[in-house]
Coordinates of C-alpha atoms and ligand atoms in Angstrom, one line a residue:
M1 CA -12.8 16.4 8.8
S2 CA -14.6 19.5 7.7
A3 CA -12.3 22.3 9.0
G4 CA -8.8 22.2 7.6
K5 CA -9.7 20.9 4.2
P6 CA -10.2 24.0 2.2
T7 CA -8.4 23.0 -1.0
R8 CA -10.1 19.6 -1.2
R9 CA -13.4 21.2 -0.6
Q10 CA -12.8 23.9 -3.2
F11 CA -11.7 21.4 -5.9
N12 CA -14.7 19.1 -5.3
A13 CA -17.1 22.0 -4.9
A14 CA -16.0 23.7 -8.1
V15 CA -16.5 20.6 -10.0
G16 CA -19.8 19.9 -8.2
A17 CA -21.1 23.4 -8.7
A18 CA -20.5 23.2 -12.4
I19 CA -22.1 19.8 -12.7
G20 CA -24.8 20.7 -10.3
A21 CA -25.8 23.8 -12.3
A22 CA -25.6 21.7 -15.5
V23 CA -27.9 19.0 -14.2
A24 CA -30.4 21.0 -12.2
P25 CA -33.3 20.7 -12.1
S26 CA -33.7 17.5 -14.1
I27 CA -32.5 15.7 -17.2
S28 CA -34.8 14.7 -20.0
R29 CA -34.4 11.8 -22.4
S30 CA -33.6 14.0 -25.4
Q31 CA -30.9 15.9 -23.5
T32 CA -29.1 12.6 -22.6
T33 CA -29.5 10.8 -25.9
M34 CA -26.2 10.7 -27.7
P35 CA -25.8 11.2 -31.4
S36 CA -24.2 7.8 -31.6
N37 CA -23.6 4.9 -29.2
S38 CA -20.6 3.5 -31.0
A39 CA -17.2 3.6 -29.4
T40 CA -13.8 2.4 -30.7
L41 CA -11.1 1.1 -28.3
T42 CA -7.6 0.6 -29.8
V43 CA -5.4 -1.6 -27.6
H44 CA -1.7 -1.8 -28.2
A45 CA -1.3 -5.4 -27.3
D46 CA 2.2 -5.7 -28.8
A47 CA 3.7 -3.0 -26.6
P48 CA 3.4 -3.8 -22.8
Q49 CA 4.4 -0.9 -20.6
H50 CA 4.7 -0.5 -16.9
K51 CA 3.6 -3.0 -14.3
I52 CA 0.2 -2.4 -12.6
S53 CA 1.3 -3.1 -9.1
R54 CA -1.2 -5.3 -7.1
H55 CA -0.7 -2.7 -4.4
L56 CA -3.1 -0.4 -6.3
Y57 CA -5.8 -2.8 -5.0
G58 CA -5.0 -2.1 -1.3
H59 CA -7.6 -1.5 1.5
F60 CA -7.8 0.6 4.6
A61 CA -9.2 -0.3 8.1
E62 CA -9.5 2.5 10.6
H63 CA -10.8 2.5 14.2
L64 CA -13.9 4.2 13.0
G65 CA -17.5 3.1 13.5
R66 CA -18.0 -0.6 12.9
C67 CA -14.9 -1.2 10.7
I68 CA -12.5 -2.8 13.2
Y69 CA -15.0 -3.6 16.0
E70 CA -17.8 -5.8 14.6
G71 CA -16.6 -5.7 11.0
I72 CA -13.3 -7.4 11.6
W73 CA -12.8 -8.1 15.3
V74 CA -15.6 -9.9 17.2
G75 CA -13.4 -11.1 20.1
E76 CA -12.5 -14.6 21.2
D77 CA -15.8 -15.2 23.0
S78 CA -18.0 -14.4 20.0
S79 CA -20.5 -16.9 18.6
I80 CA -19.7 -15.5 15.2
P81 CA -17.1 -18.0 13.6
H82 CA -13.7 -16.5 14.1
T83 CA -10.0 -17.3 14.4
R84 CA -8.4 -15.7 17.4
G85 CA -11.2 -13.1 17.5
I86 CA -11.1 -12.2 13.8
R87 CA -14.2 -13.1 11.8
N88 CA -13.7 -15.9 9.3
D89 CA -16.3 -14.8 6.8
V90 CA -14.7 -11.4 6.3
V91 CA -11.2 -12.9 6.1
S92 CA -12.3 -15.5 3.5
A93 CA -14.1 -12.8 1.4
L94 CA -11.0 -10.6 1.4
R95 CA -8.7 -13.5 0.6
N96 CA -10.8 -14.1 -2.5
L97 CA -9.9 -10.6 -3.6
K98 CA -6.2 -11.3 -3.1
I99 CA -6.1 -8.2 -1.0
P100 CA -2.4 -7.1 -1.3
N101 CA -2.1 -4.7 1.7
L102 CA -4.1 -3.2 4.5
R103 CA -3.6 0.2 6.0
W104 CA -4.2 0.7 9.7
P105 CA -5.0 2.2 12.3
G106 CA -6.1 5.4 10.5
G107 CA -6.9 7.9 9.1
C108 CA -7.3 10.7 11.6
F109 CA -7.3 8.0 14.4
A110 CA -3.6 7.3 13.6
D111 CA -2.3 10.6 14.8
E112 CA -4.0 10.1 18.2
Y113 CA -3.1 6.4 18.5
H114 CA -0.4 5.4 21.0
W115 CA 0.7 1.8 20.2
R116 CA 1.5 0.8 23.7
D117 CA -2.3 1.1 24.5
G118 CA -2.8 -1.9 22.2
I119 CA -0.3 -4.5 23.5
G120 CA -0.2 -6.9 26.4
P121 CA -3.2 -8.6 28.2
R122 CA -6.4 -7.3 26.7
E123 CA -8.1 -6.9 30.1
K124 CA -5.4 -4.5 31.2
R125 CA -5.3 -2.3 28.1
P126 CA -6.4 1.3 28.7
R127 CA -9.8 2.6 27.4
R128 CA -9.7 5.8 25.5
I129 CA -12.2 8.1 23.8
N130 CA -12.2 8.0 20.0
T131 CA -12.3 11.8 19.6
H132 CA -12.6 11.8 15.8
W133 CA -15.3 9.2 15.3
G134 CA -18.4 9.4 17.4
G135 CA -16.7 10.0 20.8
V136 CA -17.1 6.3 21.6
T137 CA -14.9 4.3 24.0
E138 CA -11.9 2.6 22.3
P139 CA -11.2 -0.6 24.2
N140 CA -7.9 -1.2 22.5
S141 CA -8.8 -4.9 22.2
F142 CA -7.5 -4.7 18.6
G143 CA -3.9 -3.6 18.6
T144 CA -0.5 -4.4 17.0
H145 CA -0.6 -8.2 17.5
E146 CA -4.2 -8.5 16.4
F147 CA -3.6 -6.4 13.3
L148 CA -0.6 -8.3 12.2
D149 CA -2.4 -11.6 12.9
L150 CA -5.2 -10.3 10.6
C151 CA -2.6 -9.5 7.8
E152 CA -1.2 -13.0 8.2
Q153 CA -4.6 -14.5 8.0
L154 CA -5.3 -12.4 4.9
G155 CA -1.9 -13.1 3.3
C156 CA -1.4 -9.4 2.7
E157 CA 1.2 -6.9 3.6
P158 CA 0.6 -4.5 6.6
Y159 CA 0.7 -0.8 6.1
I160 CA 1.0 1.1 9.4
S161 CA 0.4 4.8 9.7
G162 CA 2.5 6.2 12.5
N163 CA 1.6 9.0 14.8
V164 CA 3.3 12.3 14.0
G165 CA 0.5 14.7 15.2
S166 CA 0.4 13.8 18.9
G167 CA 3.2 11.2 19.2
T168 CA 6.9 11.4 19.5
V169 CA 9.8 10.4 17.4
R170 CA 10.8 7.9 20.1
E171 CA 7.4 6.4 20.2
M172 CA 7.4 5.8 16.5
A173 CA 11.0 4.5 16.5
E174 CA 10.1 2.0 19.3
W175 CA 7.0 0.7 17.6
I176 CA 9.1 -0.2 14.6
E177 CA 11.7 -1.8 16.9
Y178 CA 9.1 -3.8 18.8
I179 CA 7.6 -5.2 15.6
T180 CA 10.7 -5.9 13.5
L181 CA 13.8 -6.4 15.7
P182 CA 14.6 -10.1 15.9
E183 CA 16.2 -10.1 19.4
G184 CA 18.7 -8.3 21.6
S185 CA 16.7 -5.5 23.1
S186 CA 14.1 -5.1 25.8
L187 CA 11.5 -4.2 23.2
A188 CA 12.1 -7.4 21.3
D189 CA 11.9 -9.3 24.6
E190 CA 8.6 -7.6 25.4
R191 CA 7.1 -8.6 22.0
R192 CA 8.2 -12.2 22.7
A193 CA 6.7 -12.1 26.2
N194 CA 3.5 -10.9 24.5
G195 CA 3.3 -14.0 22.4
R196 CA 5.2 -13.3 19.2
E197 CA 8.6 -15.0 19.1
K198 CA 9.7 -14.0 15.6
P199 CA 9.6 -10.4 14.4
W200 CA 7.1 -9.5 11.8
K201 CA 8.1 -8.1 8.4
I202 CA 6.7 -4.7 7.6
R203 CA 7.5 -2.7 4.5
F204 CA 4.9 0.1 4.2
W205 CA 5.2 2.7 7.0
G206 CA 3.3 6.0 6.9
V207 CA 4.9 9.0 8.6
G208 CA 1.7 10.7 9.7
N209 CA -1.8 11.1 8.1
E210 CA -3.4 14.3 6.9
N211 CA -0.9 16.4 8.8
W212 CA -2.3 19.4 7.0
G213 CA -5.6 18.8 8.9
C214 CA -6.5 16.3 11.7
G215 CA -2.9 15.2 11.9
G216 CA -1.7 18.6 13.3
H217 CA -2.7 21.4 10.9
M218 CA 0.8 21.8 9.7
T219 CA 2.1 23.7 6.7
P220 CA 4.0 21.7 4.1
E221 CA 7.2 23.5 5.1
Y222 CA 6.8 22.5 8.7
Y223 CA 5.7 19.0 7.9
V224 CA 8.6 18.2 5.6
N225 CA 11.0 19.0 8.4
E226 CA 9.0 16.7 10.8
F227 CA 9.1 14.0 8.1
R228 CA 12.8 14.2 7.9
R229 CA 13.2 14.0 11.7
Y230 CA 10.7 11.1 12.2
A231 CA 11.9 9.2 9.1
T232 CA 15.5 9.3 10.3
Y233 CA 14.6 7.1 13.2
C234 CA 12.3 4.8 11.2
R235 CA 15.1 2.2 11.1
N236 CA 15.6 -1.0 9.2
Y237 CA 16.3 -3.9 11.6
G238 CA 17.6 -7.3 10.4
D239 CA 16.6 -7.8 6.8
N240 CA 13.4 -5.7 7.2
K241 CA 13.4 -2.8 4.7
L242 CA 10.9 0.1 5.3
Y243 CA 9.1 1.9 2.4
R244 CA 8.6 5.3 4.2
I245 CA 5.5 7.1 3.0
A246 CA 5.2 10.9 3.7
C247 CA 1.9 12.5 4.3
G248 CA 0.7 14.0 1.1
A249 CA -1.7 16.5 -0.2
N250 CA -5.3 17.3 0.5
G251 CA -6.9 16.7 -2.9
N252 CA -5.7 19.3 -5.3
D253 CA -3.2 21.0 -3.0
Y254 CA -0.4 20.6 -5.6
R255 CA 1.8 23.1 -3.6
W256 CA 2.0 20.5 -0.8
T257 CA 3.4 18.0 -3.1
D258 CA 5.8 20.5 -4.6
V259 CA 7.2 21.6 -1.3
V260 CA 7.4 18.2 0.3
M261 CA 9.1 16.7 -2.8
E262 CA 11.5 19.6 -3.1
K263 CA 12.6 19.7 0.5
R264 CA 12.6 15.9 1.2
A265 CA 15.7 14.0 2.1
A266 CA 15.8 11.8 -0.9
N267 CA 17.2 8.7 0.9
L268 CA 14.4 8.7 3.5
M269 CA 11.3 9.0 1.4
H270 CA 10.0 6.2 -0.8
G271 CA 6.4 7.3 -1.3
I272 CA 4.2 10.4 -0.8
S273 CA 0.5 10.1 -0.3
V274 CA -2.5 12.0 -1.6
H275 CA -6.2 11.6 -0.6
Y276 CA -9.2 12.1 -3.0
Y277 CA -12.8 11.5 -2.0
T278 CA -15.6 11.5 -4.6
T279 CA -18.0 13.8 -2.8
I280 CA -19.4 17.3 -2.6
W281 CA -18.5 18.1 1.1
E282 CA -21.4 20.5 1.5
H283 CA -24.1 18.2 0.2
K284 CA -23.0 14.7 0.0
G285 CA -26.4 13.2 -0.7
S286 CA -27.9 9.8 0.0
A287 CA -26.0 6.6 -1.0
T288 CA -29.1 4.9 -2.3
H289 CA -31.8 7.6 -2.8
F290 CA -30.6 9.4 -5.9
E291 CA -31.6 10.0 -9.5
Q292 CA -29.7 10.5 -12.7
P293 CA -28.4 14.0 -11.9
E294 CA -26.6 12.7 -8.8
W295 CA -25.5 9.6 -10.7
F296 CA -23.9 11.9 -13.3
R297 CA -22.4 14.2 -10.8
T298 CA -20.7 11.4 -8.8
L299 CA -19.2 9.8 -11.9
S300 CA -18.1 13.1 -13.2
L301 CA -16.3 13.8 -9.9
A302 CA -14.7 10.4 -9.9
S303 CA -13.4 11.0 -13.4
K304 CA -11.5 14.0 -12.1
L305 CA -9.1 11.6 -10.5
Q306 CA -7.3 11.6 -13.8
E307 CA -6.5 15.3 -13.7
L308 CA -5.7 15.2 -10.0
L309 CA -3.1 12.4 -10.4
A310 CA -1.6 14.0 -13.6
K311 CA -1.0 17.3 -11.8
H312 CA 0.5 15.7 -8.7
I313 CA 2.7 13.6 -10.9
A314 CA 3.8 16.7 -12.8
M315 CA 5.0 18.2 -9.5
M316 CA 6.8 15.0 -8.6
D317 CA 8.4 14.8 -12.0
K318 CA 9.9 18.3 -11.4
H319 CA 11.9 17.0 -8.4
D320 CA 12.2 13.3 -9.2
P321 CA 12.4 12.8 -12.9
Q322 CA 13.6 9.2 -12.4
K323 CA 10.4 8.3 -10.7
R324 CA 12.1 6.9 -7.6
V325 CA 9.3 8.1 -5.2
G326 CA 5.9 6.5 -5.6
L327 CA 2.6 8.3 -5.4
V328 CA 0.4 6.6 -2.8
L329 CA -3.4 7.3 -3.1
D330 CA -4.0 5.9 0.3
E331 CA -7.6 7.1 0.7
W332 CA -10.1 7.2 -2.1
G333 CA -13.7 6.4 -2.8
T334 CA -17.2 7.8 -2.4
W335 CA -18.4 9.7 0.7
F336 CA -22.2 10.0 1.0
D337 CA -24.5 10.8 3.9
V338 CA -24.6 8.1 6.6
E339 CA -27.6 5.6 6.4
P340 CA -30.6 7.0 8.3
N341 CA -30.6 6.2 12.0
T342 CA -26.9 5.4 12.2
N343 CA -24.3 7.3 14.2
P344 CA -23.2 10.2 12.1
G345 CA -19.6 9.7 13.3
F346 CA -19.6 6.1 12.0
L347 CA -19.7 6.9 8.3
Y348 CA -21.8 3.8 7.4
Q349 CA -23.2 4.0 3.9
Q350 CA -24.8 1.6 1.5
N351 CA -23.2 0.8 -1.9
T352 CA -24.9 0.7 -5.3
M353 CA -24.1 0.2 -8.9
R354 CA -23.0 3.9 -8.9
D355 CA -20.2 2.9 -6.4
A356 CA -19.3 0.0 -8.7
L357 CA -18.7 2.4 -11.6
V358 CA -16.7 4.8 -9.4
A359 CA -14.5 1.8 -8.5
G360 CA -14.1 0.6 -12.1
L361 CA -13.4 4.1 -13.4
S362 CA -10.9 4.9 -10.7
L363 CA -9.0 1.6 -11.1
N364 CA -8.8 2.2 -14.9
I365 CA -7.4 5.6 -14.2
L366 CA -4.9 4.2 -11.6
H367 CA -3.7 1.6 -14.2
R368 CA -2.7 4.4 -16.6
H369 CA -0.6 6.1 -13.9
A370 CA 0.9 3.0 -12.4
D371 CA 4.4 4.0 -13.6
R372 CA 4.3 6.6 -10.7
V373 CA 1.4 5.4 -8.5
S374 CA 2.8 2.6 -6.4
M375 CA -0.1 2.0 -4.1
A376 CA -3.8 2.9 -3.5
N377 CA -6.2 2.1 -0.6
I378 CA -9.9 2.4 -1.0
A379 CA -11.7 3.8 2.1
Q380 CA -12.6 1.7 3.9
V381 CA -12.7 -2.1 3.9
V382 CA -15.7 -3.0 6.1
N383 CA -18.8 -0.9 7.1
V384 CA -17.3 2.5 6.5
L385 CA -17.6 4.8 3.4
Q386 CA -17.1 2.8 0.1
A387 CA -16.8 -0.5 1.8
V388 CA -16.4 -3.8 -0.1
I389 CA -18.1 -5.6 2.8
L390 CA -20.9 -4.8 5.1
T391 CA -21.8 -6.7 8.2
E392 CA -24.8 -6.9 10.5
K393 CA -24.1 -9.1 13.5
E394 CA -23.4 -12.6 12.0
K395 CA -24.5 -11.5 8.5
M396 CA -22.2 -10.3 5.8
V397 CA -22.9 -8.9 2.4
L398 CA -20.6 -8.2 -0.5
T399 CA -21.1 -4.8 -2.1
P400 CA -21.1 -4.0 -5.9
T401 CA -17.7 -2.4 -5.2
Y402 CA -16.4 -5.8 -3.9
H403 CA -17.4 -7.4 -7.2
V404 CA -15.5 -4.8 -9.2
F405 CA -12.3 -5.5 -7.1
E406 CA -12.9 -9.2 -7.6
M407 CA -13.4 -8.9 -11.4
F408 CA -10.4 -6.6 -11.8
K409 CA -7.9 -8.8 -9.9
V410 CA -6.7 -10.2 -13.3
H411 CA -4.9 -6.8 -13.6
H412 CA -2.8 -7.4 -10.4
D413 CA 0.9 -7.2 -11.4
A414 CA 0.1 -7.4 -15.1
K415 CA 1.7 -5.2 -17.7
Y416 CA -0.3 -2.1 -18.7
L417 CA -1.2 -1.9 -22.4
A418 CA -1.7 1.6 -23.8
S419 CA -5.1 2.1 -25.4
E420 CA -7.1 4.9 -26.9
T421 CA -10.8 5.2 -26.5
E422 CA -13.0 7.2 -29.0
S423 CA -16.1 7.4 -27.0
P424 CA -19.5 9.0 -27.4
T425 CA -20.0 11.7 -24.9
Y426 CA -22.4 11.3 -22.0
E427 CA -23.9 14.7 -21.9
V428 CA -26.3 16.3 -19.5
K429 CA -27.3 19.9 -20.2
G430 CA -23.9 21.0 -21.6
E431 CA -21.8 19.0 -19.2
S432 CA -20.2 16.0 -20.6
M433 CA -17.8 13.1 -20.1
P434 CA -16.8 10.1 -22.1
Q435 CA -19.5 7.4 -21.9
V436 CA -17.0 4.5 -22.2
N437 CA -13.9 4.2 -20.1
A438 CA -11.4 1.3 -20.5
S439 CA -8.0 0.0 -19.7
A440 CA -6.0 -3.1 -20.7
S441 CA -3.2 -5.3 -19.5
T442 CA -1.4 -8.5 -20.3
D443 CA -0.5 -11.1 -17.8
E444 CA 2.4 -13.4 -17.6
K445 CA 0.7 -16.1 -19.7
G446 CA 0.1 -13.6 -22.5
K447 CA -3.6 -13.3 -21.9
V448 CA -5.0 -9.8 -22.5
H449 CA -7.6 -8.4 -20.1
V450 CA -9.7 -5.4 -20.9
S451 CA -11.9 -3.7 -18.3
L452 CA -14.7 -1.5 -19.6
C453 CA -17.1 0.8 -17.9
N454 CA -20.2 2.2 -19.5
L455 CA -21.1 5.2 -17.4
H456 CA -24.4 6.0 -19.0
H457 CA -27.4 5.4 -16.8
E458 CA -29.6 4.1 -19.6
Q459 CA -27.8 3.8 -22.9
A460 CA -25.9 0.8 -24.1
A461 CA -22.7 1.2 -26.3
T462 CA -21.3 -0.8 -29.1
V463 CA -17.5 -1.0 -28.8
R464 CA -15.3 -1.9 -31.6
C465 CA -12.1 -3.1 -30.0
V466 CA -9.0 -3.1 -32.3
L467 CA -6.2 -5.2 -31.1
R468 CA -2.8 -3.9 -32.4
G469 CA -0.2 -6.7 -32.7
M470 CA -2.5 -9.5 -31.6
K471 CA -4.8 -11.9 -33.5
A472 CA -7.5 -12.8 -31.1
S473 CA -8.9 -16.3 -31.3
Q474 CA -11.2 -16.3 -28.3
V475 CA -12.9 -14.0 -25.9
S476 CA -14.8 -14.5 -22.7
G477 CA -15.9 -12.2 -19.9
R478 CA -18.0 -11.2 -17.0
V479 CA -20.4 -8.3 -16.5
L480 CA -21.7 -6.5 -13.5
T481 CA -24.9 -4.5 -14.1
T482 CA -28.1 -4.0 -12.2
P483 CA -31.8 -3.3 -13.0
Q484 CA -31.7 0.2 -11.4
I485 CA -29.0 2.8 -11.0
N486 CA -29.4 2.5 -7.2
T487 CA -29.6 -1.2 -6.8
F488 CA -27.7 -2.5 -3.8
N489 CA -27.1 -5.7 -2.0
A490 CA -29.1 -5.9 1.3
F491 CA -28.7 -8.4 4.1
D492 CA -32.0 -10.0 3.1
A493 CA -31.2 -9.7 -0.6
P494 CA -27.5 -10.2 -0.9
E495 CA -27.2 -11.1 -4.6
R496 CA -29.1 -8.4 -6.4
A497 CA -25.8 -7.2 -7.8
K498 CA -23.3 -9.8 -8.8
P499 CA -21.2 -10.5 -11.9
V500 CA -22.4 -13.0 -14.4
E501 CA -21.0 -14.5 -17.6
F502 CA -20.8 -12.0 -20.4
N503 CA -21.9 -13.1 -23.9
G504 CA -21.8 -9.7 -25.5
A505 CA -18.3 -9.9 -27.0
K506 CA -17.2 -11.8 -30.1
V507 CA -14.0 -12.0 -32.2
Q508 CA -14.5 -9.9 -35.4
G509 CA -12.0 -8.7 -38.0
D510 CA -8.8 -7.4 -36.4
G511 CA -10.4 -7.3 -33.0
L512 CA -13.6 -7.7 -31.1
A513 CA -17.2 -6.4 -31.2
V514 CA -18.6 -5.7 -27.8
D515 CA -22.1 -4.8 -26.8
L516 CA -21.8 -3.0 -23.5
P517 CA -25.0 -2.7 -21.5
A518 CA -25.9 0.6 -19.9
K519 CA -24.5 1.2 -16.4
S520 CA -22.2 -1.8 -16.5
V521 CA -18.7 -2.9 -15.7
V522 CA -17.3 -5.7 -18.0
V523 CA -13.9 -7.5 -17.8
L524 CA -12.9 -9.4 -20.9
E525 CA -10.2 -12.1 -21.3
I526 CA -8.8 -12.4 -24.7
S527 CA -6.4 -15.0 -26.1
Ligands
LIG1 O1 -11.6 7.8 5.9 C1 -12.1 8.6 6.8 C2 -11.2 9.8 7.1 O2 -11.0 10.6 6.0 C3 -9.8 9.5 7.6 O3 -9.8 9.2 8.9 C4 -9.1 10.7 7.2 O4 -7.7 10.5 7.0 C5 -9.9 11.3 6.1 O5 -10.2 12.7 6.3

């Protein structure tokens, strides 16, 4: 993870250093108090724009730590309620999010994964060492059939990352044939003998992961040729149509996007990925023990997603002005130190109101760019990094990030409404960012939804919301906020952070008046 990511490190480090210098050693009340706490949000309700694909709300499950094993797969002999080995509580919580797609099996794990290890009778599957994540034994109990069963239980689309780094073209081609060919070949027969008569449908197919780093340390010039070769043999069988996703850049490596877009074979590539983690690699810090400086630094880093996407999109526009290729942010989220006394290779971290705001802010940014960004996947779904769900044996807890995804699901497949926010600045020793962040959409019934984040750790904001081309008659909403900036849901206190009805918005004049509490995420429904 660490070696091979210079550009990502440099981008985050530069931002972090500036902010770190700005916030050290502490912030005082007078330095954080704003001249005004009034914001104005103008929503162009009469001019719907691009669709906000529900696939921006995708998730990611890697064979890493306790994500797959324990978090999802408990096995058919488990006393934890399950369906064919997959835990029911996690499936039902994710169904409630209307999870649109799930990426698997990695991550770095993907470029060392050989799919044949994970098919056939479980007791006969080979055991391997998970070299990336803790050096633990990978039993291969969860393989292709189990993953695709999980997706069917979730009602979501699978997104498989194929192995370019240590696999072969033939191996990838045969995996696709095994999954999608209805009949007529030995591979289709083998699938049927393994218990699946009908082929599965699969659209999203990743051609490698982080091939600039753990996926083979390639240059973009080398990778793009590999992409062209592998993608040629990623075939469409029957009526299955693949959406082939090229490995994209490490954070702000815009050159990677430039080269891969320029040299791509246009008919083979449908998407190109990018990864962006909200972290300072050299000093990530605790997920729960932090104060206002770290709060500010994290949110400021998260807000840089706006610049990052805009610059990658500019590169794509150069080579694809018709926007045929989608940008796929297939890894994003916070990355803090692991919880004390947990395996450092398992990336298990708690999740607080700070993570909720990173989620709200990032989703608002993604909405704005949804004319180019076709998919995004938060890392990762259970027990790893910015998880929406944490488990401990039979217990399960929903994190503050989960609640943001649940509140924001009203934006799935809705039409984006342009908006302008005039926000007070949230300022800490010369460093600043807008205090209020928002986005809006309109659904097929004509309801308008506005999601608002107040990033300030202690100051409320009054938002005048002007609705252009719409006369509001009613408004309702929900709010997520917590007593402390580092409040989290624990296994013995699972409901410290959960959304409640919001009574702080009322119809007024040509729009709304909204009282936004400090450190809060609010979603309004206006009709
Ligand atoms: O999400 C954890 C790891 O982060 C993934 O395996 C890798 O792709 C990235 O570096």
